[in-house]
Amino acid sequence: MQSRTLARELALLMLGQVSDRGSGAEAPSGSFDLLLQQAVTSLSQHVREALDRSAEDLQQAQQRLLDSELQDQGEKQLPTVRRHLQEGLTHAEHALNRLSASLELPRLLLLADQEAVQRDAIGRIRAVLRDREALDGRIDAVMEGWRLTRLPRVDRDILRLAVVDLEDFGTPAAVACNEAVELANRYSDEQGRRMINGVLRRFTAARV
């Protein structure tokens, strides 16, 4: 299961390097190895950035807690002390959340070298590129007042990979949706996550 999760993530990073226009715009077969190498490099960079952000949050948490200790403990200073404490705890929470999410990433980088993972990632990107125009049309049909083209590129690719999961790889709907939301948590934002979750729920409901 974890190898498939990583294959999805590598496929997402590979898709980001391919033109987003037209149907059947499959990359030449020889270029997939290069796309894969670049995807692994991007994943490595993501690991470094996540750890750097965790370190920054920890530093800010430490500074806020230090500020609270340096404040005069008189009654007039209590609101300021509480604010510094609250900010410190908030930064500490963010740091711990990021560290928790990042600790698994170095092991994923090792798994990314496995041939089975690489074949799975390439299979997924091939499935998306093979008939992307029709794929986008099926997603558009459940967008409810939006068009796929209005979404950020990464959100479009997450949706495409999720639909390929459902249609080509026989992935259970709950798993495909959860995996897509996890990718959105890592590479998109809260609005993107909500949009992706809603679109996939409508898509899977329409298939029943």
Tab-separated table of C-alpha atoms in Angstrom, residues 6 38 40 117 143 154 159 171 174 197:
chain	number	residue	atom	x	y	z
A	6	LEU	CA	4.620	6.759	-3.257
A	38	GLN	CA	13.372	14.921	-11.689
A	40	VAL	CA	12.693	12.084	-7.077
A	117	VAL	CA	7.448	1.733	-7.540
A	143	MET	CA	-17.606	20.173	-11.179
A	154	VAL	CA	-1.483	20.559	-9.086
A	159	LEU	CA	-7.943	14.758	-9.656
A	171	THR	CA	-8.712	1.230	-6.511
A	174	ALA	CA	-12.554	5.429	-0.336
A	197	ASN	CA	-12.617	15.987	-1.864
